[in-house]
Structure formats: structure tokens, C-alpha cells
Short mmCIF file of C-alpha atoms in Angstrom, two decimals:
data_model
loop_
_atom_site.label_atom_id
_atom_site.label_comp_id
_atom_site.label_asym_id
_atom_site.label_seq_id
_atom_site.Cartn_x
_atom_site.Cartn_y
_atom_site.Cartn_z
CA MET A 78 26.60 -13.93 35.70
CA GLN A 79 25.24 -15.83 32.69
CA ASN A 80 21.62 -15.41 31.62
CA THR A 81 19.72 -18.57 32.60
CA ASP A 82 16.28 -18.04 31.07
CA LYS A 83 14.35 -20.87 29.53
CA LEU A 84 16.38 -20.96 26.35
CA GLY A 85 19.73 -20.43 27.87
CA GLU A 86 21.98 -18.14 25.83
CA GLU A 87 20.31 -16.04 23.26
CA ALA A 88 20.20 -17.57 19.81
CA SER A 89 21.45 -15.71 16.73
CA GLU A 90 19.29 -15.09 13.65
CA ASP A 91 21.04 -18.03 11.85
CA GLN A 92 19.93 -20.35 14.62
CA LEU A 93 16.21 -19.45 14.37
CA SER A 94 13.73 -21.83 12.76
CA GLY A 95 12.16 -18.81 11.04
CA ARG A 96 8.62 -19.97 11.81
CA ILE A 97 6.00 -17.26 12.26
CA HIS A 98 2.83 -17.95 14.26
CA ILE A 99 -0.31 -15.89 13.56
CA LEU A 100 -2.85 -15.49 16.36
CA GLY A 101 -6.21 -14.18 15.19
CA LEU A 102 -7.45 -15.05 11.72
CA GLY A 103 -9.74 -12.15 10.97
CA ASN A 104 -9.23 -9.68 8.13
CA VAL A 105 -5.78 -8.55 9.22
CA GLY A 106 -4.52 -12.01 10.15
CA ASN A 107 -5.57 -13.50 6.94
CA PHE A 108 -4.05 -10.62 4.99
CA VAL A 109 -0.71 -11.00 6.82
CA ALA A 110 -0.61 -14.77 6.24
CA HIS A 111 -1.52 -14.38 2.59
CA SER A 112 1.09 -11.60 2.11
CA LEU A 113 3.88 -13.62 3.65
CA ALA A 114 2.90 -16.65 1.54
CA THR A 115 3.27 -14.43 -1.57
CA ARG A 116 7.01 -14.05 -1.03
CA PRO A 117 9.15 -16.18 -3.34
CA SER A 118 10.95 -17.57 -0.33
CA ARG A 119 7.97 -17.72 2.16
CA PRO A 120 8.71 -18.32 5.80
CA PRO A 121 7.23 -21.35 7.50
CA MET A 122 3.87 -20.28 9.08
CA THR A 123 1.50 -21.67 11.64
CA LEU A 124 -2.08 -20.39 11.86
CA MET A 125 -3.33 -20.49 15.50
CA LEU A 126 -7.01 -21.29 15.73
CA HIS A 127 -8.68 -20.92 19.14
CA ASN A 128 -11.65 -23.20 18.31
CA PRO A 129 -11.83 -26.64 16.53
CA ARG A 130 -14.79 -25.25 14.57
CA PHE A 131 -12.52 -22.79 12.79
CA TYR A 132 -10.23 -25.65 11.75
CA GLN A 133 -13.22 -27.42 10.23
CA LEU A 134 -13.96 -24.25 8.30
CA LEU A 135 -10.36 -24.07 7.13
CA VAL A 136 -10.49 -27.75 5.99
CA GLN A 137 -13.76 -27.02 4.11
CA ARG A 138 -11.93 -24.30 2.35
CA ARG A 139 -9.15 -26.84 1.42
CA ASN A 140 -6.59 -25.12 3.69
CA ARG A 141 -6.84 -22.00 1.46
CA ILE A 142 -6.68 -18.26 2.28
CA SER A 143 -8.08 -16.16 -0.54
CA LEU A 144 -7.51 -12.50 -1.14
CA PHE A 145 -10.01 -10.89 -3.50
CA THR A 146 -8.45 -8.03 -5.45
CA ASN A 147 -9.55 -6.40 -8.73
CA GLY A 148 -12.32 -8.93 -9.27
CA LEU A 149 -10.02 -12.00 -8.90
CA ASP A 150 -9.21 -14.35 -6.01
CA ASP A 151 -5.55 -14.99 -5.25
CA ILE A 152 -5.31 -18.25 -3.35
CA LYS A 153 -2.53 -19.35 -0.98
CA THR A 154 -2.35 -22.70 0.77
CA GLU A 155 0.05 -25.05 2.56
CA PHE A 156 -0.35 -23.53 5.99
CA ASP A 157 0.53 -25.44 9.14
CA VAL A 158 -2.05 -25.16 11.89
CA ASN A 159 -2.30 -25.08 15.74
CA VAL A 160 -5.75 -25.70 17.17
CA ARG A 161 -6.80 -24.91 20.74
CA SER A 162 -8.92 -27.69 22.28
CA ASN A 163 -9.45 -28.74 25.91
CA GLU A 164 -7.10 -26.01 27.22
CA ALA A 165 -4.20 -27.22 25.03
CA TRP A 166 -2.75 -26.57 21.60
CA TYR A 167 -2.57 -29.37 19.03
CA SER A 168 -0.38 -29.39 15.85
CA LEU A 169 -1.71 -30.16 12.48
CA PRO A 170 1.11 -29.85 9.87
CA TYR A 171 -0.13 -29.26 6.27
CA SER A 172 1.52 -32.43 5.17
CA ALA A 173 -0.69 -34.45 7.48
CA GLN A 174 -3.90 -32.58 6.91
CA VAL A 175 -6.86 -34.10 5.10
CA VAL A 176 -7.18 -31.64 2.25
CA ASP A 177 -8.71 -32.32 -1.16
CA ARG A 178 -5.98 -31.38 -3.58
CA GLY A 179 -7.96 -31.75 -6.77
CA GLY A 180 -7.65 -35.49 -7.29
CA GLU A 181 -10.08 -37.73 -9.11
CA HIS A 182 -13.03 -36.62 -7.04
CA GLU A 183 -13.88 -33.66 -4.86
CA LEU A 184 -14.74 -34.35 -1.28
CA SER A 185 -18.09 -33.00 0.00
CA GLU A 186 -18.14 -30.50 2.80
CA LYS A 187 -19.75 -33.10 5.04
CA LEU A 188 -16.84 -35.55 4.44
CA LEU A 189 -14.26 -32.84 4.93
CA LYS A 190 -15.80 -31.88 8.22
CA LYS A 191 -15.82 -35.50 9.39
CA ALA A 192 -12.18 -35.84 8.28
CA ALA A 193 -11.25 -32.72 10.19
CA GLU A 194 -12.89 -34.07 13.37
CA GLU A 195 -11.08 -37.33 13.06
CA GLN A 196 -7.77 -35.61 12.45
CA LEU A 197 -8.14 -33.42 15.50
CA ALA A 198 -8.87 -36.47 17.53
CA HIS A 199 -5.41 -37.97 16.64
CA ALA A 200 -3.39 -34.66 16.59
CA GLU A 201 -0.32 -34.34 18.76
CA ARG A 202 -0.15 -31.77 21.55
CA ASP A 203 2.09 -28.81 20.73
CA ASP A 204 3.91 -27.04 23.60
CA GLY A 205 6.84 -25.92 21.39
CA HIS A 206 8.57 -22.61 21.73
CA ILE A 207 7.18 -19.72 19.65
CA GLU A 208 9.79 -17.45 18.21
CA CYS A 209 7.74 -14.89 16.33
CA LEU A 210 4.03 -14.27 17.10
CA VAL A 211 1.84 -11.89 15.15
CA VAL A 212 -1.23 -10.93 17.22
CA THR A 213 -4.15 -9.74 15.03
CA CYS A 214 -7.13 -10.68 17.21
CA LYS A 215 -9.45 -8.01 18.43
CA ALA A 216 -8.16 -5.75 21.16
CA THR A 217 -10.83 -7.06 23.49
CA ASP A 218 -9.46 -10.65 23.22
CA THR A 219 -5.77 -9.85 23.48
CA VAL A 220 -5.20 -10.83 27.15
CA ARG A 221 -7.18 -14.05 26.92
CA ALA A 222 -5.48 -15.00 23.62
CA LEU A 223 -1.93 -14.46 25.04
CA LEU A 224 -2.68 -16.32 28.28
CA SER A 225 -3.32 -19.39 26.15
CA VAL A 226 0.20 -19.19 24.65
CA LYS A 227 2.06 -17.64 27.55
CA GLU A 228 4.04 -20.78 28.37
CA ARG A 229 5.28 -21.05 24.84
CA LEU A 230 6.81 -17.60 24.86
CA THR A 231 10.13 -16.52 26.49
CA ARG A 232 12.18 -13.34 26.69
CA ASP A 233 13.80 -14.35 23.37
CA SER A 234 10.43 -14.39 21.60
CA THR A 235 8.93 -11.41 19.74
CA ILE A 236 5.29 -10.44 19.74
CA LEU A 237 3.91 -8.09 17.08
CA PHE A 238 0.66 -6.36 18.05
CA LEU A 239 -1.14 -5.46 14.80
CA GLN A 240 -4.48 -4.31 16.05
CA ASN A 241 -6.90 -1.39 16.20
CA GLY A 242 -6.87 0.87 19.19
CA MET A 243 -4.41 1.56 22.04
CA GLY A 244 -4.01 0.41 25.65
CA GLN A 245 -3.94 -3.36 25.14
CA ILE A 246 -0.19 -3.67 25.68
CA ASP A 247 -0.56 -2.13 29.10
CA GLU A 248 -3.20 -4.78 29.94
CA VAL A 249 -0.88 -7.51 28.66
CA ASN A 250 1.94 -6.26 30.79
CA ALA A 251 -0.31 -6.23 33.85
CA SER A 252 -2.20 -9.51 33.38
CA VAL A 253 0.12 -11.77 31.21
CA PHE A 254 3.83 -10.66 31.58
CA PRO A 255 4.06 -8.63 34.80
CA ASN A 256 7.73 -9.25 35.19
CA GLN A 257 9.74 -7.18 32.75
CA SER A 258 12.76 -9.57 33.06
CA ASP A 259 10.65 -12.44 31.66
CA ARG A 260 8.73 -10.42 29.14
CA PRO A 261 9.00 -11.18 25.42
CA ASN A 262 10.21 -8.54 23.04
CA TYR A 263 7.45 -6.35 21.57
CA MET A 264 6.73 -4.85 18.19
CA SER A 265 3.73 -2.80 17.30
CA GLY A 266 2.22 -1.75 14.00
CA VAL A 267 -0.46 0.34 12.24
CA ILE A 268 -2.13 -1.07 9.12
CA SER A 269 -4.14 1.13 6.81
CA HIS A 270 -5.12 -1.36 4.04
CA GLY A 271 -8.79 -1.60 3.23
CA LEU A 272 -9.96 -5.05 4.13
CA PHE A 273 -13.43 -6.66 4.05
CA ARG A 274 -14.51 -10.12 5.14
CA LYS A 275 -16.34 -12.10 2.45
CA ALA A 276 -16.27 -15.44 4.19
CA PRO A 277 -14.05 -17.28 6.70
CA PHE A 278 -10.43 -17.24 5.34
CA HIS A 279 -11.65 -15.17 2.37
CA VAL A 280 -10.86 -11.36 2.52
CA ALA A 281 -11.45 -8.62 -0.05
CA HIS A 282 -8.59 -6.08 -0.38
CA THR A 283 -10.62 -2.95 -1.03
CA GLY A 284 -7.86 -0.36 -0.79
CA ILE A 285 -4.11 -0.23 -0.83
CA GLY A 286 -2.57 1.29 2.28
CA SER A 287 0.61 0.67 4.23
CA THR A 288 1.92 -1.22 7.30
CA ILE A 289 4.01 0.87 9.69
CA LEU A 290 6.10 -1.15 12.13
CA SER A 291 8.45 -0.53 14.95
CA PRO A 292 10.12 -2.60 17.72
CA LEU A 293 9.41 -1.31 21.18
CA PRO A 294 12.21 -0.84 23.78
CA ARG A 295 11.85 -3.24 26.63
CA GLY A 296 11.57 -0.55 29.21
CA GLY A 297 8.77 1.33 27.29
CA ILE A 298 8.85 4.24 24.91
CA ASP A 299 10.57 7.41 26.00
CA LEU A 300 10.00 9.96 23.34
CA SER A 301 12.74 12.22 24.68
CA ALA A 302 15.21 9.44 23.79
CA ASN A 303 16.28 8.89 20.25
CA HIS A 304 15.39 5.16 19.84
CA GLY A 305 16.61 4.50 16.28
CA TYR A 306 18.07 1.47 14.57
CA ASP A 307 21.30 1.38 16.53
CA VAL A 308 19.44 -0.44 19.34
CA ASP A 309 20.49 -4.04 19.84
CA TRP A 310 17.15 -5.60 19.03
CA ALA A 311 16.61 -9.31 19.64
CA PRO A 312 17.28 -11.77 16.71
CA THR A 313 13.60 -12.72 16.59
CA THR A 314 12.63 -9.02 16.35
CA LYS A 315 15.04 -8.31 13.50
CA TYR A 316 13.97 -11.42 11.67
CA LEU A 317 10.20 -10.71 11.92
CA LEU A 318 10.71 -7.10 10.93
CA ARG A 319 12.73 -8.10 7.88
CA SER A 320 10.22 -10.85 6.97
CA LEU A 321 7.31 -8.43 6.94
CA THR A 322 9.07 -5.60 5.09
CA LEU A 323 9.97 -8.10 2.32
CA ALA A 324 6.33 -9.01 1.72
CA PRO A 325 5.36 -6.60 -1.17
CA SER A 326 1.62 -6.51 -0.61
CA LEU A 327 1.95 -5.49 2.98
CA VAL A 328 3.80 -2.27 1.87
CA ALA A 329 5.53 -2.44 5.28
CA VAL A 330 8.05 0.19 6.51
CA ALA A 331 10.04 0.36 9.71
CA VAL A 332 10.01 3.54 11.75
CA THR A 333 11.33 4.63 15.15
CA PRO A 334 9.21 3.97 18.24
CA SER A 335 8.55 7.73 18.65
CA ASP A 336 7.29 7.99 15.08
CA LEU A 337 5.08 4.90 15.52
CA ILE A 338 3.20 6.19 18.52
CA GLN A 339 2.26 9.33 16.54
CA TYR A 340 1.00 7.26 13.62
CA GLN A 341 -0.92 5.18 16.20
CA LEU A 342 -2.56 8.30 17.70
CA GLU A 343 -3.51 9.61 14.20
CA LYS A 344 -5.23 6.41 13.38
CA LEU A 345 -6.87 6.32 16.77
CA ALA A 346 -8.31 9.79 16.22
CA THR A 347 -9.81 8.89 12.90
CA ASN A 348 -11.15 5.58 14.20
CA CYS A 349 -12.74 7.33 17.17
CA VAL A 350 -14.91 9.23 14.65
CA ILE A 351 -15.48 6.84 11.76
CA ASN A 352 -15.91 3.48 13.48
CA PRO A 353 -18.42 4.29 16.27
CA LEU A 354 -20.50 6.81 14.29
CA THR A 355 -20.95 4.58 11.22
CA ALA A 356 -21.85 1.66 13.57
CA ILE A 357 -24.40 3.80 15.39
CA LEU A 358 -25.85 5.27 12.20
CA ASP A 359 -25.60 1.91 10.35
CA CYS A 360 -24.08 3.51 7.25
CA LEU A 361 -21.09 3.24 4.88
CA ASN A 362 -18.00 5.27 5.63
CA GLY A 363 -18.79 7.93 3.04
CA GLU A 364 -22.55 8.42 3.60
CA PRO A 365 -22.28 10.96 6.47
CA LEU A 366 -19.97 13.24 4.57
CA TYR A 367 -21.15 16.82 4.00
CA HIS A 368 -24.10 16.48 6.32
CA PHE A 369 -24.13 19.42 8.74
CA SER A 370 -25.21 17.44 11.74
CA PHE A 371 -22.48 14.87 11.25
CA SER A 372 -19.81 17.59 10.74
CA ARG A 373 -20.81 19.20 14.09
CA VAL A 374 -20.64 15.87 16.02
CA MET A 375 -17.26 15.02 14.32
CA ARG A 376 -15.82 18.44 15.29
CA LEU A 377 -16.96 18.24 18.88
CA LEU A 378 -15.47 14.76 19.23
CA LEU A 379 -12.16 15.82 17.72
CA ILE A 380 -11.96 18.85 20.05
CA GLU A 381 -11.90 16.43 23.00
CA ILE A 382 -9.52 14.06 21.22
CA SER A 383 -7.13 16.81 20.24
CA SER A 384 -7.09 18.21 23.74
CA VAL A 385 -6.19 14.84 25.26
CA ILE A 386 -3.50 13.89 22.72
CA CYS A 387 -1.73 17.30 22.87
CA ALA A 388 -1.63 17.01 26.69
CA LEU A 389 -0.24 13.50 26.87
CA PRO A 390 2.90 13.52 29.00
CA GLU A 391 4.74 11.17 26.65
CA LEU A 392 4.45 13.67 23.82
CA GLN A 393 5.67 16.67 25.66
CA GLY A 394 8.68 18.19 24.01
CA VAL A 395 8.13 16.48 20.61
CA PRO A 396 8.21 19.18 17.86
CA GLY A 397 5.07 19.93 15.94
CA ILE A 398 2.63 18.05 18.15
CA GLU A 399 0.22 20.95 18.49
CA HIS A 400 -0.11 21.22 14.69
CA ARG A 401 -0.07 17.57 13.86
CA PHE A 402 -2.91 16.87 16.31
CA SER A 403 -4.85 20.06 15.92
CA VAL A 404 -8.58 19.77 15.42
CA GLU A 405 -8.36 21.06 11.81
CA ARG A 406 -5.70 18.63 10.78
CA LEU A 407 -7.45 15.64 12.46
CA ARG A 408 -10.69 16.68 10.73
CA HIS A 409 -8.86 16.89 7.41
CA ILE A 410 -7.33 13.43 7.63
CA THR A 411 -10.66 11.97 8.86
CA VAL A 412 -12.67 13.43 5.97
CA LYS A 413 -9.94 12.32 3.51
CA LEU A 414 -10.09 8.74 4.83
CA MET A 415 -13.96 8.78 4.68
CA ASN A 416 -13.74 9.84 1.04
CA LYS A 417 -11.10 7.18 0.26
CA THR A 418 -13.15 4.38 1.84
CA ALA A 419 -16.61 5.81 1.01
CA LYS A 420 -18.02 2.51 -0.22
CA ASN A 421 -16.66 0.47 2.65
CA SER A 422 -18.29 -0.62 5.91
CA SER A 423 -16.13 0.13 8.97
CA SER A 424 -14.87 -2.85 10.93
CA MET A 425 -16.97 -1.79 13.96
CA LEU A 426 -20.14 -1.75 11.79
CA GLN A 427 -19.29 -5.22 10.58
CA ASP A 428 -18.84 -6.38 14.09
CA VAL A 429 -22.18 -4.81 15.25
CA ARG A 430 -24.04 -6.45 12.40
CA ALA A 431 -22.35 -9.85 13.17
CA ARG A 432 -23.10 -9.36 16.94
CA ARG A 433 -19.37 -9.57 17.77
CA ASN A 434 -17.66 -7.65 20.56
CA VAL A 435 -16.51 -4.13 19.49
CA GLU A 436 -13.25 -2.39 20.29
CA VAL A 437 -14.67 0.90 21.35
CA ASN A 438 -13.05 0.60 24.77
CA TYR A 439 -9.66 0.81 23.02
CA LEU A 440 -10.67 3.75 20.80
CA ASN A 441 -12.95 6.33 22.47
CA GLY A 442 -12.46 4.48 25.75
CA TYR A 443 -8.70 5.11 25.55
CA ILE A 444 -9.33 8.87 25.09
CA VAL A 445 -11.74 8.85 28.07
CA ARG A 446 -9.27 7.05 30.31
CA ARG A 447 -6.26 9.23 29.36
CA GLY A 448 -8.45 12.30 29.69
CA GLU A 449 -9.37 11.34 33.26
CA GLU A 450 -5.62 10.95 34.07
CA LEU A 451 -5.07 14.51 32.76
CA GLY A 452 -8.14 16.11 34.32
CA ILE A 453 -9.89 16.52 30.91
CA LYS A 454 -13.55 15.38 30.84
CA CYS A 455 -14.40 13.68 27.64
CA THR A 456 -18.17 13.66 27.87
CA LEU A 457 -18.86 13.23 24.23
CA ASN A 458 -16.49 10.26 23.79
CA TYR A 459 -18.09 8.65 26.94
CA MET A 460 -21.52 9.23 25.43
CA ILE A 461 -20.50 7.63 22.11
CA MET A 462 -19.32 4.55 23.96
CA HIS A 463 -22.68 4.15 25.65
CA LEU A 464 -24.74 4.96 22.54
CA LEU A 465 -22.89 2.12 20.87
CA ALA A 466 -23.52 -0.16 23.83
CA ALA A 467 -27.19 0.74 23.71
CA ARG A 468 -27.43 -0.04 19.99
CA ARG A 469 -25.74 -3.40 20.44
CA GLY A 470 -28.04 -4.16 23.47
CA ILE A 471 -31.18 -3.34 21.51
CA LEU A 472 -30.17 -5.51 18.59
CA MET A 473 -29.33 -8.46 20.80
CA GLN A 474 -32.55 -7.94 22.72
CA ARG A 475 -34.57 -8.06 19.47
CA GLU A 476 -32.90 -11.26 18.46
CA ALA A 477 -33.33 -12.96 21.86
CA GLU A 478 -36.89 -11.58 22.23
CA ALA A 479 -35.92 -10.68 25.76
CA ILE A 480 -36.82 -7.73 27.97
CA PRO A 481 -33.56 -7.04 29.95
CA ILE A 482 -30.77 -5.11 28.30
CA LYS A 483 -27.20 -5.97 29.24
CA HIS A 484 -25.81 -3.17 31.36
CA PRO A 485 -23.23 -1.14 29.40
CA ALA A 486 -20.90 -1.07 32.47
CA ILE A 487 -20.51 -4.83 32.09
CA GLU A 488 -19.86 -4.50 28.38
CA PHE A 489 -16.98 -2.04 28.80
CA GLY A 490 -15.50 -3.41 32.02
CA GLU A 491 -16.41 -0.34 34.14
CA SER A 492 -17.09 -0.35 37.83
#
């Protein structure tokens, strides 16, 4: 029987438009868009903005994404845009955007804002099919963001999750794509570049890292199977993977799914220490180094984290797991990363200072949930989650000059 999904027969790579949509224009989203635009033969790109206000900010920046490296700004432009307004997406191609391109006079920010508002009012609705979608929004926003584009994705589409933390794909499967037969193809990635937000659409590249990518088998990862590159991945998956690995500044490499999950767990372990503790202590990444009290807290956290990771059923039978995720090795790579990024502020500290939602539920919260499944109590990771909730609550209380503190169970979606 022939496949009768929304697109009919599966298209080949040659039949693809090659357009890449980017959902989530924070540090990572801007870095990916800028990196793809650096290629000599850049792919067509669409920036997906969930709020008209962000489009106004983009227009005020003359449709430019800037990457600050070694004291200089590298500017890329000519991005197409989709804007979410009134529960629908609207298309704003670069050729039709009101952007000051250095003519006889420079438009003021007030005029640019007014022009953006008028342009949005006359934009055409866009319900077009999305072939390749790079999701870089915060893990806390993943389900809501994908629900807004669900009708534009099919089983021939490919979604790349390039985010901090773990567990969001399980939530997407449960809440957005519950039927495996209709589910888009998935890729996942781990990015280790140092990135810092200077302003909207203006990111500082503070440290060269890498981007590790892997397609995910439709039926989930089975580490006992040898999922390599002989799998018949979808055309959109192969195209997106090739496009990203050809962008030099991303330093992207493709690995097998079983390798990817181990890289993800390594990054999760270091983030479970660096992000929440620097956010609670309100300090730079390198400041707690070599303080006895911090080293004790770090070791106790890593004992719990190591115990959970080494007991995960999906890792059983994988050679070298006990060594790779031992407490001493996790401590070593955490200290090494803190030294490397000593002058940086963690993403979670930046979020706390800006009063944005934090991703601790997908870091320490992931360890707590997996520990409960395995009968391992992760008391310290649970405490860290609620210390962070308390700090955010106190800061918000001060700003609002209010007495009640938001209950942490509400913040982290607990019952």
C-alpha cells in the first residue's frame, strides 16, 4: 500500500527547497543563523519570532544578526522572517521588509518601529510546509513553541533540538506528536561554544567549542543496536545535517545516536553543577573554584548524578560507562570547563538576572526524575532546584514589592 501522508510520496533531496527555519532566537539560535549565513552558498533561512515586538527589534537592528568575536562585530543580514501574531504565522520576506540599507539618510528607531508595525499589518499569512526546523528555544518553552507550528510539520520534516537539558523530546512526543506514524524526523545536538547576549540579535562568541549532532531513529534510541550511517535517514535529515556540518564556525560533527546520548549526559552533569550553583551564588563560572565549601557541594551533587547515570537502563551494556561517568571524571571535566569559562556568566545566571524562566527542571530535575524511576533518592539535586526557585521568588518579590512568594511546585510543574 502506498504512503498517503500529507506530502504524498517522500521527496528526494534534489526536490527540497533547502529552506531552514530557526525557532528560538536566543544566543544559540542567533549563532546558528549567523553561522549558516557565513557559508559561501548560504541556505535560505527563515527566522521564526513568536512575538511582533521581536520583529520590531529586528527591524530596528536593520535585519542584522551580529556576532562579536575578538573585539569586532561580524554582521549578517538578508534573513526572511515569520512572525506569530493572533494565533497565526505571517511571512515577511527580506525583499519586502522595510530596512534602512544605508541610503541618503538613516531612519530613526521611531520610524523603523512604525514601519515594522505597518508592515506586519499587511503581511500575508504563512501556513507553508516546514522542511527543516532548528529548535533553539529554552527547554521550558519547547512544547508550546512546537504546538504553534505543528500543522506545518509532517513525517517528512526534520526537527533539530539544539537545547540545554534532557527530557524535552519525551514531552514533545506526549503532547505534540503522540502518534509515531505522523511524527517528524528528529535530530538532537550538543553545543559547547561560549555565547553571551549583548543585545537582541547581538551575541558575543566568548569561547570556541563544537556542535555534536546525530539523527535519532524514529523508534527511539536503542544503545544495544549499532545505529550508524547506514540507516536510511529522511532527505530533510541528510540535508540539514550536511548544511550544519558545512558551516565552519559551528565546528559541527556527526556522531551515532549512542555516542550522542553520552555527550548529552556529560554536558548535563556539568550543567547540573555550574548553572544552578552560579545562579544561586550570583557569581561568574570561575569564582567558586578552589573554595573548599564549593568543592564539597560539587562532589556531593556529582555522587548523586553519577549514581543515576550509571544505573540508566539505556546505558546498560555500553562499554566504559562506569569510568566515563565516575564521580572523579565528572568532577575533572566540570572543573576544566569552569576554568575555561572562568570569566563567563552561566546561561542560568543570565536568566535569573533577567527574570526569565530557568531550565533547572531539565537539568537537576531530569536527574531527580530518572533517580525516582530507579529508586535512587537525589535529595541534593532536589534541594538545588528549590533553592533556585526560592532565589528567583525573592528577587521577583522585591521587584513587585509583594508579600506572597510564588510556590516552587508551580514553578517546576510538580504536584
